[in-house]
Coordinates of C-alpha atoms (C1' of nucleotides) in Angstrom, one line a residue:
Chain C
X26 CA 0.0 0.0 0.0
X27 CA 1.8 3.4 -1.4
X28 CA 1.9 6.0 1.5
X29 CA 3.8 9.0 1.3
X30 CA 7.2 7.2 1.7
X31 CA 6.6 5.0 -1.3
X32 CA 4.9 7.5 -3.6
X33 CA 8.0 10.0 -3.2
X34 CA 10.5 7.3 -3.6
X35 CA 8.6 6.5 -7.4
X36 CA 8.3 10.2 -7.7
X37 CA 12.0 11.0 -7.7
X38 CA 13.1 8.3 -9.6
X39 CA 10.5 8.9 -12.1
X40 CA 12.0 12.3 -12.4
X41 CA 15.1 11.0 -13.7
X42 CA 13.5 8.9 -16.0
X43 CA 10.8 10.7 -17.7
X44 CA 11.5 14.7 -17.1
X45 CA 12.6 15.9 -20.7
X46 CA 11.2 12.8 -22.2
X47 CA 8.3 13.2 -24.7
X48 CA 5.9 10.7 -24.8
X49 CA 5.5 9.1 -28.5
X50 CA 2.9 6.6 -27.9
X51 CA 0.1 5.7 -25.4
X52 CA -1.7 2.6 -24.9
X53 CA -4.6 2.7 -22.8
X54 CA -6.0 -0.9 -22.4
X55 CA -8.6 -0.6 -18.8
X56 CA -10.5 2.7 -19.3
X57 CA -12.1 2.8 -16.1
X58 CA -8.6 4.0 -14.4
X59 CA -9.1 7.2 -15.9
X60 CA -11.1 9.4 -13.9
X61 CA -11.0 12.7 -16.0
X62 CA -11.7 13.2 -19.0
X63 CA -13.1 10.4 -21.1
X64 CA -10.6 7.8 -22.0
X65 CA -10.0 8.8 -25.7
X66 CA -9.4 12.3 -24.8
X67 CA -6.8 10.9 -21.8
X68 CA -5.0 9.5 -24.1
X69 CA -5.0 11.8 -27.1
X70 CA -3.9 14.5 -24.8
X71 CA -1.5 12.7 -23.4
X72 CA 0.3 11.5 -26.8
X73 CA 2.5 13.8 -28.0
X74 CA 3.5 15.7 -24.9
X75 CA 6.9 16.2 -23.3
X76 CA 7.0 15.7 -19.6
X77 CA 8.9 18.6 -18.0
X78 CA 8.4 17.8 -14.1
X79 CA 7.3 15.5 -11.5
X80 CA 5.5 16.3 -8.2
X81 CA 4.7 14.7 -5.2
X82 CA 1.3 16.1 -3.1
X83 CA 0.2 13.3 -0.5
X84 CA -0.2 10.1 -2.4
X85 CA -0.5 11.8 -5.6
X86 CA 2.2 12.2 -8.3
X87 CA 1.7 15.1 -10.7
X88 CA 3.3 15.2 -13.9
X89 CA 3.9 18.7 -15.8
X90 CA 3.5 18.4 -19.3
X91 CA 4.3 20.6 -21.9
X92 CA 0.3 21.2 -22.8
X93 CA -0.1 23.2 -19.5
X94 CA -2.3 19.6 -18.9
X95 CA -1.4 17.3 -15.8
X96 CA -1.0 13.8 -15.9
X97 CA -2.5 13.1 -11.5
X98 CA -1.3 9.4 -10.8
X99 CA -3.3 7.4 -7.7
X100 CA -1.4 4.3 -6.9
X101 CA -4.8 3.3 -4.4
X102 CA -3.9 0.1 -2.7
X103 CA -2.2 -2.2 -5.1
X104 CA -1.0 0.3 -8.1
X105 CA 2.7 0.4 -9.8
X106 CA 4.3 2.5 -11.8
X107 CA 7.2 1.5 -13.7
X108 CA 10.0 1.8 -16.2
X109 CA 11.2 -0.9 -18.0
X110 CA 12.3 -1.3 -21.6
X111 CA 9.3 -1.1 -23.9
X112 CA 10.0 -4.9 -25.6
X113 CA 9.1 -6.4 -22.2
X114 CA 5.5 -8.2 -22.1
X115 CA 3.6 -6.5 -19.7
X116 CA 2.7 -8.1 -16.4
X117 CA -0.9 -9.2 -15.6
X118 CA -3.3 -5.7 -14.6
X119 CA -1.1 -3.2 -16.8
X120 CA -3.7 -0.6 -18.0
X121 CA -1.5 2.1 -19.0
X122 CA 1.8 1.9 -21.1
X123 CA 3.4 5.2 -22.1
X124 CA 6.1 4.6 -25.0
X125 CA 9.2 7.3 -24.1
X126 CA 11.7 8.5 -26.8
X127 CA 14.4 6.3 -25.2
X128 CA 12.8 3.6 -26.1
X129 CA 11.5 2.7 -22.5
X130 CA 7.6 2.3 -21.4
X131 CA 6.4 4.2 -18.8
X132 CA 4.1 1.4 -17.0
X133 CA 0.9 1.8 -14.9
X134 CA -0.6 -1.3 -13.4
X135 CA -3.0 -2.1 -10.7
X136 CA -5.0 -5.4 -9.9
X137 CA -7.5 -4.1 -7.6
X138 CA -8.2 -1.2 -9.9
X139 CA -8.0 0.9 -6.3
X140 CA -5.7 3.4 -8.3
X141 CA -6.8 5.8 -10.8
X142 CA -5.3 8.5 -13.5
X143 CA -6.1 11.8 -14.3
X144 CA -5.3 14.7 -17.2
X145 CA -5.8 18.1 -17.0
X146 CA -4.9 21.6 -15.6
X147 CA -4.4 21.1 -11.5
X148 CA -7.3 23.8 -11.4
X149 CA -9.7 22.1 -13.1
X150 CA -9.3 18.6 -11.7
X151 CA -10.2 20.1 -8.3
X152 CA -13.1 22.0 -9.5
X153 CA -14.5 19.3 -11.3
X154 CA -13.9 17.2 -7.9
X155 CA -11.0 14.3 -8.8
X156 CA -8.4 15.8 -7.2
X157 CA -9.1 16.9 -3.8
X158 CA -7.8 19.5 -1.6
X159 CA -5.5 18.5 1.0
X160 CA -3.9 19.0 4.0
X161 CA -0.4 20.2 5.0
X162 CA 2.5 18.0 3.7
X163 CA 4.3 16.4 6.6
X164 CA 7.7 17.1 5.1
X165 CA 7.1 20.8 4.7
X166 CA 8.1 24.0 6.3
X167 CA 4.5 24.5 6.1
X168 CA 3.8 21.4 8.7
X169 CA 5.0 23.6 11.9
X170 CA 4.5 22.5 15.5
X171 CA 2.4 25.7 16.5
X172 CA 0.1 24.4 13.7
X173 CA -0.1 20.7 14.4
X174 CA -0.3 21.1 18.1
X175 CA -3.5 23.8 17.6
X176 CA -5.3 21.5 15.3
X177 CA -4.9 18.5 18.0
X178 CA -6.1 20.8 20.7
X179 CA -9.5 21.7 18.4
X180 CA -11.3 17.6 17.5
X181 CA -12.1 15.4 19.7
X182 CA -11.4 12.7 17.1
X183 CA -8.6 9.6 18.1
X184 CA -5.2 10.7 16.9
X185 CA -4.8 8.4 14.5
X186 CA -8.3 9.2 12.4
X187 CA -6.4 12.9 12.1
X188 CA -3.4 11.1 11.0
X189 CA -5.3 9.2 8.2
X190 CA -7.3 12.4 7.2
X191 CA -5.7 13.3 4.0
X192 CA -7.4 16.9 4.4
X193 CA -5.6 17.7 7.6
X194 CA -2.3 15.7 6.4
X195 CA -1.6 14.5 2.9
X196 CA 0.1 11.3 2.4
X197 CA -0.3 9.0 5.9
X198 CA -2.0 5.7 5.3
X199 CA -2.4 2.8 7.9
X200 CA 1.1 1.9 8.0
X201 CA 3.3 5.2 9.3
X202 CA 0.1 6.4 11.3
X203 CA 0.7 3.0 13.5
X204 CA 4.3 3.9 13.4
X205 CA 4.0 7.7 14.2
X206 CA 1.7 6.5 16.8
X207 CA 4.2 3.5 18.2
X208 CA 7.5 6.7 17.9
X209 CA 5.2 9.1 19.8
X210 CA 4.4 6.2 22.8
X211 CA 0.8 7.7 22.2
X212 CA -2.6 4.9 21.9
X213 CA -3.7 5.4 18.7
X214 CA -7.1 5.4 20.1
X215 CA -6.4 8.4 22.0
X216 CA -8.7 11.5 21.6
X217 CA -6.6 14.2 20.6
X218 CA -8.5 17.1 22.8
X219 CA -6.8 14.7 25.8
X220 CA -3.6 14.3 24.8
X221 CA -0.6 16.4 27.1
X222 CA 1.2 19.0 25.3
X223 CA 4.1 16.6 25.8
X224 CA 2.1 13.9 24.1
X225 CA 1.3 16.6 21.1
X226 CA 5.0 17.7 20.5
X227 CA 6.2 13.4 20.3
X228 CA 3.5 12.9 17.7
X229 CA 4.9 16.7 16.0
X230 CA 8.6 15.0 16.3
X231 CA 7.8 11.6 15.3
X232 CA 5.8 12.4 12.0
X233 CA 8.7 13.4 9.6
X234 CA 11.1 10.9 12.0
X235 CA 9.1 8.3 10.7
X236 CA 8.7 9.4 6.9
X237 CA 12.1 10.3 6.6
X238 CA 13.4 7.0 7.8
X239 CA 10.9 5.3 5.3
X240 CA 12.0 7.2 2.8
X241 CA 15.8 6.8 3.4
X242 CA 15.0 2.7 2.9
X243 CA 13.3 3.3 0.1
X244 CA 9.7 2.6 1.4
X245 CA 8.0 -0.4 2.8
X246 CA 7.1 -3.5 0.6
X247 CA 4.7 -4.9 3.1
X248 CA 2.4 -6.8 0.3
X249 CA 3.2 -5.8 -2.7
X250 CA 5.0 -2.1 -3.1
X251 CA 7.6 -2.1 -5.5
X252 CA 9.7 1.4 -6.6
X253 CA 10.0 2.6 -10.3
X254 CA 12.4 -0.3 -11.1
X255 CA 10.3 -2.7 -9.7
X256 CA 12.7 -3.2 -6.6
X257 CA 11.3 -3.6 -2.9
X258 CA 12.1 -1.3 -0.1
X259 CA 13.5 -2.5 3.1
X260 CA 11.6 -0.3 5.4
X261 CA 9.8 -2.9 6.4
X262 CA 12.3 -4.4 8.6
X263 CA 12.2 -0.9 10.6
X264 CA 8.1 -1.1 11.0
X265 CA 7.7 -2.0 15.1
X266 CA 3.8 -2.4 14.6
X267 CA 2.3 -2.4 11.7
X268 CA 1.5 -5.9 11.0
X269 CA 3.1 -7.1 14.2
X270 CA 0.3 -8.0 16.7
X271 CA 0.6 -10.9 19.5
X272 CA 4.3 -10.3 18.9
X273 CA 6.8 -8.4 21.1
X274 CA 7.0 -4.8 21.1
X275 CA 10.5 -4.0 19.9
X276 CA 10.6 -1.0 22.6
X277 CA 9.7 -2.9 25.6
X278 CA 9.3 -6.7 24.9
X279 CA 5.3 -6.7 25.5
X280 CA 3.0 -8.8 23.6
X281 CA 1.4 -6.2 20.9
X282 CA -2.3 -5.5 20.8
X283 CA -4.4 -5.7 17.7
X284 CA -7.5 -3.5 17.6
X285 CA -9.9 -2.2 14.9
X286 CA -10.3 1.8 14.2
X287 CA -12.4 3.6 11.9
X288 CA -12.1 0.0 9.9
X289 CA -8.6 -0.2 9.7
X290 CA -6.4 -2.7 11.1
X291 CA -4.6 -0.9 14.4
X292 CA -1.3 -2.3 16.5
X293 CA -0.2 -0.3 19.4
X294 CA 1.8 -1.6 22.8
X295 CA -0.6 -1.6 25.3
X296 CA 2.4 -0.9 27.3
X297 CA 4.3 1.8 26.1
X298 CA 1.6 3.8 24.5
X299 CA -0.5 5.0 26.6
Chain R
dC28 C1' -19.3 17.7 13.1
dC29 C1' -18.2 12.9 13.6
dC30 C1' -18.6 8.1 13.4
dC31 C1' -19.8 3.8 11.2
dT32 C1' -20.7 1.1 7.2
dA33 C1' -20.8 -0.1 2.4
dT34 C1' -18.6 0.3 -2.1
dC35 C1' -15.1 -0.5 -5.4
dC36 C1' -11.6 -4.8 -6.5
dT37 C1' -8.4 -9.0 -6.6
dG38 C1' -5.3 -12.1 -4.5
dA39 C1' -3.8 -14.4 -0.5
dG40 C1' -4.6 -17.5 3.1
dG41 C1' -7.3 -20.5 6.2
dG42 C1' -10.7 -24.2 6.9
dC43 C1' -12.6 -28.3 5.4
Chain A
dT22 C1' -6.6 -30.5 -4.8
dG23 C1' -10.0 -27.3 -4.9
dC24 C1' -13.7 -24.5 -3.3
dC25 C1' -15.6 -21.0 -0.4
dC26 C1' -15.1 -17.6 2.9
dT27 C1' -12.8 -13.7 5.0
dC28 C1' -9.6 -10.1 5.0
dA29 C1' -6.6 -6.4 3.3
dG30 C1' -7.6 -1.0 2.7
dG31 C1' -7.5 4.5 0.0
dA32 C1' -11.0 7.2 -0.9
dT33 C1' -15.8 8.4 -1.1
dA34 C1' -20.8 8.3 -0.3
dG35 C1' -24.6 7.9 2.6
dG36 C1' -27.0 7.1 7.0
dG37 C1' -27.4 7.9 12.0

DNA sequence: CCCCTATCCTGAGGGC
DNA sequence: TGCCCTCAGGATAGGG
């Protein structure tokens, strides 16, 4: 599952491969990926164009092109991107394949079809609704703890609900807001109007300490993320929750709890977050 | 406002 | 071996 970690470790590579490239050819075999516009006119505005930059904004990679259009990528749950030379068959699920002047394929995939693509100016995908406003990026100067710590003091909502909210922070999925969580020693369950001001600057802290370690290893291939180059990441090693109930916690060596929130799957130490 | 649930979708894994 | 069931969850929509 792409989080923030993943998405900007395929971002940056993909801006070594594809920034300057022009794309000569577009094959668009699932149309029900594209979300905006029709299918024919995704993939007659996309043929043609010249990619001249590649953005990360939560989960979603934006790609400049030359036509003043966008090209919004959503990996969902189970989507890949990748670069490979454009002679290889395609693996099962691929719905997208982008021919590049260097003779590689640009590659978008996805079995559960949780992902979707979009084309257009960035102002008119959000008006029309299929790209949505969000929150402050974690990694930002723009994420300060003044302005965390006031918006934990003003819901009543468990801490790790705000976590997941991609209009009050883009890019945490299930994975880093259990970790954030685990770093901070803070229940996920926890109502964030309760939480000490001690408790609110170790969740400020452990936010980019998590994403930045995740991102230094290249992201987490839990089920089945893999980068631009269809490599794994070895964050997963690091994860101390996620995924680890009824085994130890790696802080204090108690047995970890497995709950349900807001219908995700939630590990904390009952222990040591508190 | 906030919470819960269903929806989309496929593959993996468990039980029998 | 194979079939059926459940579960995984990012985002969104709708009901309470």
């Amino acid at each position: 599952m792409p989080e923030l970690p993943e998405v900007e470790t395929v971002a940056r590579d993909l801006r070594t491969a594809a920034v300057g490239q022009r794309i000569t050819r577009v094959r668009l075999s699932r149309p029900d990926v594209v979300r905006h516009p029709g299918p024919e006119a995704f993939a007659a505005g996309l043929r043609g164009t010249r990619v001249e930059a590649v953005e990360r904004l939560g989960k979603f990679i934006l790609c400049a092109l030359d036509s003043a259009d966008e090209l919004v990528i959503h990996l969902g749950m189970t989507g890949h991107l990748w670069v490979c030379n454009a002679s290889l068959p395609p693996r099962p699920h691929t719905h997208l394949r982008c021919r590049l002047e260097d003779g590689r394929e640009l590659r978008f995939a996805d079995a559960r079809r949780f992902g979707r693509l979009l084309l257009g100016p960035r102002a008119l995908l959000r008006e029309v609704g299929v790209l949505p406003l969000l929150g402050v990026e974690p990694l930002s100067d723009e994420f300060t703890r003044d302005r965390f710590t006031a918006a934990l003091r003003r819901t009543t909502r468990p801490i790790k609900s705000v976590l997941l909210d991609q209009r009050s922070i883009a890019g945490i999925g299930n994975i880093y807001a259990d970790e954030i969580c685990h770093h901070a020693g803070v229940r996920p369950t926890r109502r964030c109007h309760r939480l000490t001001r001690a408790e609110r600057v170790r969740l400020f802290e452990a936010v980019p300490a998590v994403l930045h370690k995740a991102i230094a290893n290249r992201g987490t291939s839990f089920d089945d993320y893999r980068d631009l180059w269809d490599a794994r990441g070895s964050n997963e090693e690091e994860l101390q929750v996620y995924g680890r109930g009824g085994l130890a916690c790696p802080r204090c060596g108690s047995v970890l709890r497995r709950t349900v929130l807001g219908g995700r799957s939630t590990v904390y130490c009952p222990d040591c977050q508190r």
